[in-house]
Amino acid sequence: MNVNQSSIERDRLIVKTGFRPLLALILAGLAIQASPVRAQTAPVVPIDTGKLSGRDEGDVTVFRGIPYAAPPVGPLRWKAPRPAIAWTGVRDAKAYGNACPQMTRPEAWAQVGKQGEDCLFLNVWRPKRAGKYPVMVFIHGGAFVFGAAGVPLYEGANLAKRGVVVVTINYRLGRLGFFAHPALTREDPNGQLGNYGIMDQIAALQWVKRNIAQFGGDSRNVMLFGESAGAGAVQILMGAPASAGLFQKAASHSGSGSSILAPIRGGVINAEMLGQKFTDDLGLKDATADQLRAIPVAEIIKARAFPFIDGKVVTRSPGEYFYRKEAMHIPLIIGSNSNESSLGGMTEATAKALLGDAFPELQAGYIALTGKTSAAATTDLAEGLGFVLPSLAVADMHAAAGNKAFAYFFDQVPVDQRATAAGTDHGGELEYLFGNTPADHRWDAEDLKVSKAMGDYWVRFAKTGDPNGGGAVRWPAVTRQPTGYLHISATTRAEHLAPVEEKAKAAAMAMPFKLWSMPAPK
């Protein structure tokens, strides 16, 4: 007997035995089950350009693909960001907007989805429960040429659940975001020129100041944090005149602090010179601004580009703001990872080639400190001089200017990589901070513990400007040398630099100090 026949026989039995009331109840119940379930109303938020419809996802509400500036296309390519265009009705904010144009890469963090020049979008995660929450704004890394706010690694739900509003932002990359050229200067000699990606970040922060209260965020309690290029941007924004008042706390992940930026013009190498060489190589001698804006995107994204000193938006190299005590007087978290050399593929051979016979006393000291072979200790020293120690020097300078500074060293590796990894790769701390395990590996209980602890430290810092509390291992503020820092791992602990590391830190910053003391080229 099939299912339909069985149902017919059951109904006949009910009628035959006189259980008509029971039949009526059963039929009524079936009618209720068959009726369509009313769809949950999507959360709607009004902002200064119109209404947005987001989506509830577990304990948080998410709004994706929010335009914070006008599309920088056509005549607005290589222009400072313009105000976003208002809309009527309710705009759907359930999907990420375009990533900014870039070359493709195989890494998980570089899987950015659809791309387009119309890319000035941001995303917001907020707790479902109404409140007035601190705000955490994230600037992604990628050497200023890769990455996007919509990468799954940066999903903000796990941080937002702790009682913060999380914002991730796109900004123009490569030569679309960092480009100077005599033709653009002639077009607008007194305008904001060149550092369009940094201008985008400032525009996004201004959007946060105007609108974040509509999402339950406190516009007077904003923490800016970024990794790699994003960390360099955080350091720049801590000194950029246009950033004043837009954020009250900051965190710089693997951003060094010893980078020296070229000027827009003047000096031996400058941004306008590099920009003109780029167009000359394309066969555009003496190009006009209109000709520049007609260059296909596919050609533009082939070239690497970085911020430079334009004198208005970016007025100094990142670490120089701290050296001159001109950085914002706000609390700062700054640090790096245990295998930062993964960024450049540094080996013992390349480390030896970089250092040569320099710093012989330091190299001997590192051998004694680590117990490693000469070649391995040289690698440690080269990595420290390039990445780790400059960050600690920035922490020292920020503290010396009377500010709260907290330094860290991250050293946790996922369980399936632990046996072979040299340490935490560049960017490897982000999955722990955001609490998002990448698809290409797995975690164990130890990884979960580190992720919870790190997220809690950062959220407490966002709320109060101090990461301590909640019974966690005490994180010492930077107050005096030897520099104190938090070693974040399965056995998180407070540590201080060894004497040989203090000497290496001074060596790491000696050249930038010397250059920063020189007058700027005109």
Coordinates of C-alpha atoms in Angstrom, one line a residue:
M1 CA 0.0 0.0 0.0
N2 CA 1.4 3.4 -0.9
V3 CA 1.4 6.5 1.3
N4 CA -1.7 8.1 -0.4
Q5 CA -3.7 4.8 -0.1
S6 CA -2.7 4.5 3.5
S7 CA -4.0 8.0 4.3
I8 CA -7.3 7.3 2.5
E9 CA -7.9 4.1 4.5
R10 CA -7.1 6.0 7.8
D11 CA -9.6 8.7 7.0
R12 CA -12.3 6.1 6.2
L13 CA -11.6 4.4 9.5
I14 CA -12.1 7.6 11.4
V15 CA -15.4 8.3 9.7
K16 CA -16.6 4.8 10.1
T17 CA -16.0 4.7 13.8
G18 CA -17.6 8.1 14.3
F19 CA -14.6 10.1 15.4
R20 CA -15.7 13.1 13.4
P21 CA -14.4 15.7 16.0
L22 CA -11.0 14.1 16.0
L23 CA -11.0 14.2 12.2
A24 CA -11.8 17.9 12.3
L25 CA -8.9 18.6 14.6
I26 CA -6.5 16.6 12.5
L27 CA -7.5 18.4 9.3
A28 CA -7.3 21.8 11.1
G29 CA -3.8 20.9 12.3
L30 CA -2.8 19.9 8.8
A31 CA -4.1 23.2 7.4
I32 CA -2.0 25.1 9.9
Q33 CA 1.1 23.2 9.0
A34 CA 0.5 23.7 5.3
S35 CA 0.0 27.5 5.6
P36 CA 3.1 29.5 4.6
V37 CA 5.3 30.8 7.4
R38 CA 5.5 34.5 7.5
A39 CA 9.0 35.7 6.6
Q40 CA 11.0 37.5 9.2
T41 CA 11.1 41.2 8.8
A42 CA 14.6 42.3 7.7
P43 CA 16.1 44.9 10.0
V44 CA 16.0 48.4 8.5
V45 CA 18.3 51.3 9.5
P46 CA 18.2 54.9 8.3
I47 CA 21.5 56.6 7.5
D48 CA 22.3 60.0 5.9
T49 CA 21.9 58.7 2.3
G50 CA 18.8 56.5 2.7
K51 CA 17.5 53.4 4.4
L52 CA 19.3 50.0 4.5
S53 CA 17.9 46.5 4.9
G54 CA 20.3 44.1 6.6
R55 CA 20.0 40.5 7.9
D56 CA 19.9 38.9 11.3
E57 CA 22.6 36.2 11.6
G58 CA 22.5 34.4 14.9
D59 CA 23.2 36.9 17.7
V60 CA 24.2 39.7 15.4
T61 CA 22.7 41.8 12.6
V62 CA 24.8 42.4 9.5
F63 CA 24.7 45.1 6.9
R64 CA 27.0 44.5 3.9
G65 CA 27.9 46.5 0.9
I66 CA 27.1 50.0 2.2
P67 CA 28.5 52.8 0.0
Y68 CA 30.3 55.4 2.0
A69 CA 31.4 57.5 -0.9
A70 CA 30.5 58.1 -4.6
P71 CA 31.8 55.5 -7.1
P72 CA 35.4 56.7 -8.0
V73 CA 34.9 56.1 -11.7
G74 CA 35.1 58.1 -14.9
P75 CA 36.0 61.7 -14.1
L76 CA 36.3 60.7 -10.4
R77 CA 39.1 58.3 -11.0
W78 CA 42.1 59.8 -9.1
K79 CA 40.0 62.3 -7.3
A80 CA 39.5 62.7 -3.5
P81 CA 36.4 60.7 -2.5
R82 CA 33.1 62.5 -3.0
P83 CA 30.0 62.1 -0.8
A84 CA 27.9 58.9 -1.4
I85 CA 24.9 59.2 -3.7
A86 CA 21.5 59.2 -1.8
W87 CA 18.8 56.7 -2.8
T88 CA 15.1 56.4 -2.4
G89 CA 13.3 53.5 -0.8
V90 CA 15.2 50.8 1.1
R91 CA 18.6 49.6 -0.2
D92 CA 19.3 45.9 0.2
A93 CA 22.5 45.5 2.3
K94 CA 22.8 41.7 2.5
A95 CA 25.7 41.1 0.0
Y96 CA 29.2 42.5 -0.1
G97 CA 30.0 45.2 -2.6
N98 CA 32.7 45.0 -5.2
A99 CA 36.3 44.6 -4.1
C100 CA 38.7 47.2 -5.4
P101 CA 40.5 46.1 -8.6
Q102 CA 43.6 44.0 -8.1
M103 CA 45.6 41.1 -9.5
T104 CA 44.4 37.6 -8.5
R105 CA 46.3 35.6 -5.9
P106 CA 45.9 32.0 -4.7
E107 CA 45.9 32.6 -0.9
A108 CA 42.6 32.3 1.0
W109 CA 42.9 35.8 2.4
A110 CA 43.1 37.1 -1.2
Q111 CA 39.8 35.5 -2.4
V112 CA 38.0 38.8 -2.7
G113 CA 35.0 38.0 -4.9
K114 CA 33.7 40.3 -7.6
Q115 CA 35.8 43.4 -8.4
G116 CA 35.1 46.8 -9.9
E117 CA 36.2 50.4 -9.7
D118 CA 32.9 51.2 -7.9
C119 CA 34.3 49.7 -4.7
L120 CA 34.0 52.2 -1.9
F121 CA 31.8 50.0 0.4
L122 CA 31.9 49.0 4.1
N123 CA 30.2 46.4 6.2
V124 CA 28.8 46.6 9.7
W125 CA 28.1 43.9 12.3
R126 CA 26.2 44.9 15.4
P127 CA 24.8 42.9 18.4
K128 CA 21.1 42.2 18.1
R129 CA 20.3 43.6 21.5
A130 CA 19.9 47.4 21.5
G131 CA 22.6 49.4 23.2
K132 CA 25.4 51.9 22.8
Y133 CA 28.5 49.9 21.9
P134 CA 32.2 50.7 21.2
V135 CA 33.1 50.5 17.5
M136 CA 36.0 48.6 16.0
V137 CA 37.0 49.7 12.4
F138 CA 39.3 47.3 10.5
I139 CA 41.7 48.2 7.7
H140 CA 42.8 45.1 5.7
G141 CA 46.3 44.4 4.6
G142 CA 47.7 43.3 1.3
A143 CA 50.7 45.6 0.6
F144 CA 48.3 48.3 -0.6
V145 CA 47.6 46.3 -3.7
F146 CA 45.5 43.3 -2.5
G147 CA 42.6 42.4 -0.2
A148 CA 39.1 43.5 0.5
A149 CA 36.7 44.1 3.4
G150 CA 34.5 41.1 2.3
V151 CA 37.1 38.4 2.7
P152 CA 35.6 35.6 4.9
L153 CA 38.5 35.8 7.3
Y154 CA 37.3 39.3 8.4
E155 CA 33.7 38.4 9.2
G156 CA 33.0 40.4 12.3
A157 CA 30.2 38.3 13.9
N158 CA 32.4 36.7 16.6
L159 CA 33.7 40.0 17.8
A160 CA 30.4 41.7 17.6
K161 CA 28.9 39.0 19.9
R162 CA 31.1 40.3 22.7
G163 CA 29.4 43.7 22.7
V164 CA 31.0 45.8 20.0
V165 CA 30.0 47.1 16.5
V166 CA 32.5 45.9 13.9
V167 CA 33.1 47.8 10.6
T168 CA 35.3 46.6 7.7
I169 CA 36.2 48.9 4.8
N170 CA 37.4 48.8 1.2
Y171 CA 39.8 51.4 -0.1
R172 CA 41.4 52.0 -3.5
L173 CA 44.4 49.8 -4.1
G174 CA 47.6 49.9 -6.2
R175 CA 47.9 52.8 -8.7
L176 CA 44.2 53.4 -8.5
G177 CA 44.7 54.3 -4.8
F178 CA 48.2 55.7 -4.8
F179 CA 49.2 57.6 -7.9
A180 CA 50.8 61.0 -8.6
H181 CA 51.4 62.5 -12.0
P182 CA 52.2 66.0 -13.3
A183 CA 49.0 66.0 -15.4
L184 CA 46.9 65.5 -12.3
T185 CA 48.9 68.1 -10.4
R186 CA 48.3 70.6 -13.2
E187 CA 44.6 69.8 -13.2
D188 CA 44.2 70.6 -9.5
P189 CA 47.5 72.0 -8.1
N190 CA 46.0 73.0 -4.7
G191 CA 43.9 69.9 -4.3
Q192 CA 44.3 66.7 -2.4
L193 CA 46.6 64.6 -4.6
G194 CA 47.9 61.1 -4.8
N195 CA 47.0 59.2 -1.6
Y196 CA 43.5 58.3 -2.7
G197 CA 43.4 55.1 -0.7
I198 CA 44.2 56.9 2.5
M199 CA 41.6 59.6 1.7
D200 CA 39.1 56.7 1.3
Q201 CA 40.0 55.4 4.8
I202 CA 39.4 58.9 6.2
A203 CA 36.1 59.2 4.3
A204 CA 35.0 55.8 5.8
L205 CA 35.9 57.0 9.3
Q206 CA 33.9 60.2 8.7
W207 CA 31.0 58.0 7.6
V208 CA 31.3 56.1 10.9
K209 CA 31.2 59.3 12.9
R210 CA 28.0 60.5 11.1
N211 CA 26.1 57.2 11.0
I212 CA 27.3 54.5 13.4
A213 CA 24.9 55.6 16.1
Q214 CA 22.1 54.3 13.9
F215 CA 23.6 50.8 14.3
G216 CA 24.0 51.1 18.1
G217 CA 27.7 52.3 17.9
D218 CA 29.2 55.0 20.0
S219 CA 30.8 57.5 17.6
R220 CA 32.9 58.8 20.5
N221 CA 34.4 55.4 21.3
V222 CA 36.0 54.2 18.0
M223 CA 39.0 51.8 17.8
L224 CA 40.9 51.7 14.5
F225 CA 42.9 48.5 13.9
G226 CA 44.7 47.2 10.8
E227 CA 47.2 44.5 9.7
S228 CA 50.3 44.8 7.5
A229 CA 49.5 47.6 5.0
G230 CA 46.5 48.3 7.2
A231 CA 48.7 48.7 10.2
G232 CA 50.9 51.1 8.2
A233 CA 47.7 53.0 7.4
V234 CA 46.7 53.1 11.1
Q235 CA 50.1 54.7 11.9
I236 CA 49.7 57.2 9.1
L237 CA 46.2 58.0 10.2
M238 CA 47.4 58.6 13.8
G239 CA 49.3 61.6 12.5
A240 CA 47.2 62.7 9.5
P241 CA 45.6 66.1 10.1
A242 CA 42.3 65.0 8.6
S243 CA 42.0 62.1 11.0
A244 CA 41.7 64.3 14.2
G245 CA 38.8 63.2 16.3
L246 CA 37.7 60.3 14.1
F247 CA 39.0 57.5 16.4
Q248 CA 40.0 57.2 20.1
K249 CA 42.1 54.0 20.2
A250 CA 44.3 52.1 17.7
A251 CA 46.0 48.8 17.1
S252 CA 48.8 48.1 14.6
H253 CA 49.4 44.5 13.6
S254 CA 52.7 43.7 11.9
G255 CA 53.1 47.2 10.6
S256 CA 56.8 47.7 11.6
G257 CA 57.2 51.5 12.0
S258 CA 60.5 52.0 10.2
S259 CA 59.2 52.6 6.7
I260 CA 60.4 55.7 4.9
L261 CA 58.0 57.2 2.4
A262 CA 59.0 59.1 -0.7
P263 CA 57.8 62.6 -1.3
I264 CA 55.2 63.5 -4.0
R265 CA 57.9 65.7 -5.7
G266 CA 61.5 66.7 -5.0
G267 CA 64.2 64.4 -3.8
V268 CA 66.0 61.7 -5.8
I269 CA 62.9 59.6 -6.1
N270 CA 59.4 60.9 -5.9
A271 CA 55.9 59.8 -6.6
E272 CA 55.3 62.1 -9.6
M273 CA 58.5 60.8 -11.2
L274 CA 57.3 57.2 -10.7
G275 CA 53.9 58.0 -12.0
Q276 CA 55.2 59.6 -15.1
K277 CA 57.5 56.7 -15.8
F278 CA 54.5 54.4 -15.5
T279 CA 52.6 56.3 -18.2
D280 CA 55.7 56.8 -20.4
D281 CA 56.1 53.1 -20.4
L282 CA 52.6 52.8 -21.7
G283 CA 53.5 55.1 -24.6
L284 CA 51.7 58.1 -23.1
K285 CA 54.3 60.8 -23.3
D286 CA 53.1 64.2 -21.9
A287 CA 49.8 62.6 -21.0
T288 CA 46.8 64.7 -20.1
A289 CA 44.5 63.9 -17.2
D290 CA 41.8 62.7 -19.6
Q291 CA 44.3 60.3 -21.2
L292 CA 45.2 59.0 -17.8
R293 CA 41.6 58.3 -16.9
A294 CA 41.2 56.3 -20.2
I295 CA 43.9 53.8 -19.2
P296 CA 42.3 50.3 -18.9
V297 CA 42.0 49.0 -15.3
A298 CA 43.8 45.8 -16.4
E299 CA 46.9 47.9 -17.1
I300 CA 46.7 50.0 -14.0
I301 CA 46.6 47.1 -11.6
K302 CA 49.8 45.5 -12.9
A303 CA 51.9 48.1 -11.2
R304 CA 52.6 48.2 -7.5
A305 CA 52.1 51.4 -5.5
F306 CA 52.4 52.7 -2.0
P307 CA 51.6 55.8 0.0
F308 CA 53.9 58.7 -0.1
I309 CA 54.2 62.1 1.5
D310 CA 51.9 64.6 -0.3
G311 CA 52.1 67.3 2.4
K312 CA 48.4 67.5 3.0
V313 CA 46.9 64.1 3.7
V314 CA 50.1 62.2 4.5
T315 CA 52.6 64.6 6.0
R316 CA 55.2 62.2 7.4
S317 CA 56.4 58.6 7.2
P318 CA 54.4 56.4 9.6
G319 CA 57.0 56.0 12.4
E320 CA 58.1 59.6 12.2
Y321 CA 54.8 60.8 13.8
F322 CA 55.8 58.8 16.8
Y323 CA 59.4 59.9 16.7
R324 CA 58.4 63.6 16.7
K325 CA 55.6 62.9 19.3
E326 CA 53.0 64.1 16.8
A327 CA 50.9 61.0 16.8
M328 CA 47.4 61.1 18.3
H329 CA 47.5 61.0 22.1
I330 CA 45.4 57.9 22.3
P331 CA 45.9 54.3 23.6
L332 CA 47.8 52.0 21.2
I333 CA 48.2 48.3 20.8
I334 CA 51.2 47.3 18.6
G335 CA 53.0 44.1 17.8
S336 CA 54.0 41.4 15.4
N337 CA 54.2 37.6 14.9
S338 CA 56.8 35.0 15.4
N339 CA 57.4 34.2 11.7
E340 CA 57.0 37.6 10.0
S341 CA 59.8 36.6 7.6
S342 CA 57.1 34.5 5.8
L343 CA 56.0 37.7 4.2
G344 CA 59.2 37.9 2.2
G345 CA 60.2 34.2 2.3
M346 CA 63.3 35.0 4.3
T347 CA 65.7 32.1 4.6
E348 CA 69.0 31.7 6.4
A349 CA 70.8 32.5 3.1
T350 CA 68.8 35.7 2.5
A351 CA 69.2 36.8 6.1
K352 CA 73.0 36.3 5.8
A353 CA 73.1 38.2 2.6
L354 CA 71.1 41.1 4.1
L355 CA 73.1 41.4 7.3
G356 CA 76.5 40.3 5.9
D357 CA 79.1 41.1 8.6
A358 CA 77.1 43.9 10.1
F359 CA 76.1 43.8 13.8
P360 CA 78.6 41.1 14.7
E361 CA 78.1 41.7 18.4
L362 CA 74.3 41.4 18.0
Q363 CA 74.6 38.2 15.9
A364 CA 76.8 36.6 18.6
G365 CA 74.3 37.8 21.2
Y366 CA 71.5 36.1 19.4
I367 CA 73.4 32.9 19.2
A368 CA 73.9 33.0 22.9
L369 CA 70.2 34.0 23.6
T370 CA 68.5 31.5 21.4
G371 CA 71.0 28.6 21.5
K372 CA 70.6 28.2 17.7
T373 CA 73.2 27.8 15.1
S374 CA 74.8 30.9 13.7
A375 CA 72.7 30.8 10.5
A376 CA 69.4 30.4 12.3
A377 CA 70.3 33.1 14.9
T378 CA 71.1 35.4 12.0
T379 CA 67.6 34.7 10.5
D380 CA 66.1 35.6 13.9
L381 CA 68.1 38.8 14.0
A382 CA 67.2 39.8 10.5
E383 CA 63.5 39.1 11.1
G384 CA 63.6 41.1 14.3
L385 CA 65.3 44.1 12.8
G386 CA 62.8 44.2 9.9
F387 CA 59.5 43.5 11.7
V388 CA 59.4 42.9 15.4
L389 CA 61.7 45.4 17.0
P390 CA 60.6 48.5 15.1
S391 CA 57.1 47.9 16.4
L392 CA 58.4 47.8 20.0
A393 CA 60.4 51.0 19.3
V394 CA 57.1 52.7 18.2
A395 CA 55.5 51.5 21.5
D396 CA 58.4 53.0 23.4
M397 CA 58.1 56.3 21.6
H398 CA 54.4 56.5 22.1
A399 CA 54.7 55.7 25.8
A400 CA 57.5 58.3 26.1
A401 CA 55.0 60.9 24.7
G402 CA 52.7 60.2 27.7
N403 CA 50.3 57.8 26.0
K404 CA 49.2 54.3 26.9
A405 CA 51.0 51.7 24.8
F406 CA 50.6 47.9 24.9
A407 CA 53.0 45.7 22.9
Y408 CA 52.5 42.1 21.9
F409 CA 54.3 39.1 20.3
F410 CA 51.9 36.5 18.8
D411 CA 53.1 32.9 18.6
Q412 CA 50.3 30.5 18.1
V413 CA 50.0 28.1 15.1
P414 CA 47.0 25.9 14.2
V415 CA 47.2 22.3 15.3
D416 CA 47.6 20.8 11.8
Q417 CA 50.6 23.1 11.1
R418 CA 52.2 23.1 14.5
A419 CA 54.7 20.4 13.9
T420 CA 56.3 22.0 10.8
A421 CA 55.7 25.7 11.1
A422 CA 58.5 28.1 11.9
G423 CA 56.1 30.2 13.9
T424 CA 53.0 32.4 13.2
D425 CA 53.1 33.6 9.7
H426 CA 52.6 37.3 8.7
G427 CA 48.8 37.8 9.2
G428 CA 48.4 34.5 11.0
E429 CA 47.0 36.2 14.1
L430 CA 43.8 37.5 12.3
E431 CA 42.0 34.2 12.3
Y432 CA 42.4 34.1 16.1
L433 CA 41.3 37.7 16.6
F434 CA 38.2 37.4 14.4
G435 CA 37.5 33.9 15.5
N436 CA 37.2 32.6 11.9
T437 CA 39.0 29.3 11.1
P438 CA 40.1 29.3 7.4
A439 CA 38.9 26.4 5.3
D440 CA 42.4 25.1 4.6
H441 CA 43.2 24.0 8.1
R442 CA 41.7 23.2 11.5
W443 CA 41.9 24.1 15.2
D444 CA 42.0 22.2 18.4
A445 CA 41.0 23.2 22.0
E446 CA 44.3 25.1 22.4
D447 CA 43.6 27.3 19.3
L448 CA 40.1 28.0 20.6
K449 CA 41.5 29.1 23.9
V450 CA 44.0 31.5 22.3
S451 CA 41.2 32.9 20.0
K452 CA 38.9 33.6 22.9
A453 CA 41.7 35.2 25.0
M454 CA 42.9 37.4 22.1
G455 CA 39.4 38.5 21.1
D456 CA 38.6 39.4 24.8
Y457 CA 41.8 41.5 25.1
W458 CA 41.0 43.5 22.0
V459 CA 37.4 44.0 22.9
R460 CA 38.3 45.2 26.4
F461 CA 40.7 47.6 24.8
A462 CA 38.0 48.8 22.4
K463 CA 35.7 49.4 25.4
T464 CA 38.1 51.1 27.9
G465 CA 41.5 51.7 26.3
D466 CA 43.0 49.0 28.6
P467 CA 43.1 45.3 27.5
N468 CA 43.3 43.9 31.0
G469 CA 40.5 42.4 33.0
G470 CA 38.3 39.4 33.1
G471 CA 40.8 37.3 35.0
A472 CA 43.2 37.2 32.0
V473 CA 47.0 37.2 32.3
R474 CA 48.1 40.8 33.1
W475 CA 49.3 42.7 30.0
P476 CA 51.9 45.2 31.1
A477 CA 51.8 48.6 29.6
V478 CA 55.0 49.9 28.0
T479 CA 56.6 52.2 30.6
R480 CA 60.4 51.9 30.5
Q481 CA 63.1 49.8 29.0
P482 CA 63.6 46.9 28.7
T483 CA 60.3 47.0 26.8
G484 CA 57.5 44.9 28.3
Y485 CA 55.1 43.0 26.1
L486 CA 52.5 40.2 26.1
H487 CA 53.6 36.9 24.5
I488 CA 50.3 35.6 23.2
S489 CA 50.2 31.8 22.8
A490 CA 48.8 28.7 24.5
T491 CA 50.9 29.8 27.4
T492 CA 50.3 33.5 27.3
R493 CA 52.6 35.4 29.6
A494 CA 54.2 38.9 30.2
E495 CA 57.8 39.2 29.1
H496 CA 60.5 41.9 28.6
L497 CA 63.2 42.2 26.0
A498 CA 66.5 40.7 26.8
P499 CA 69.6 43.1 26.8
V500 CA 70.7 41.8 23.4
E501 CA 67.2 42.5 22.0
E502 CA 67.3 46.0 23.4
K503 CA 70.5 46.6 21.5
A504 CA 69.0 45.2 18.3
K505 CA 65.9 47.4 18.7
A506 CA 68.2 50.5 18.8
A507 CA 70.0 49.2 15.7
A508 CA 66.7 48.6 13.9
M509 CA 65.6 52.2 14.3
A510 CA 69.0 53.9 14.0
M511 CA 68.6 54.6 10.2
P512 CA 65.0 55.9 10.3
F513 CA 66.0 58.1 13.3
K514 CA 68.8 59.5 11.2
L515 CA 66.7 60.1 8.2
W516 CA 63.8 61.6 10.1
S517 CA 66.1 64.1 11.7
M518 CA 67.0 65.5 8.3
P519 CA 65.0 68.4 6.8
A520 CA 62.3 67.3 4.3
P521 CA 63.1 67.8 0.6
K522 CA 61.3 70.8 -1.0

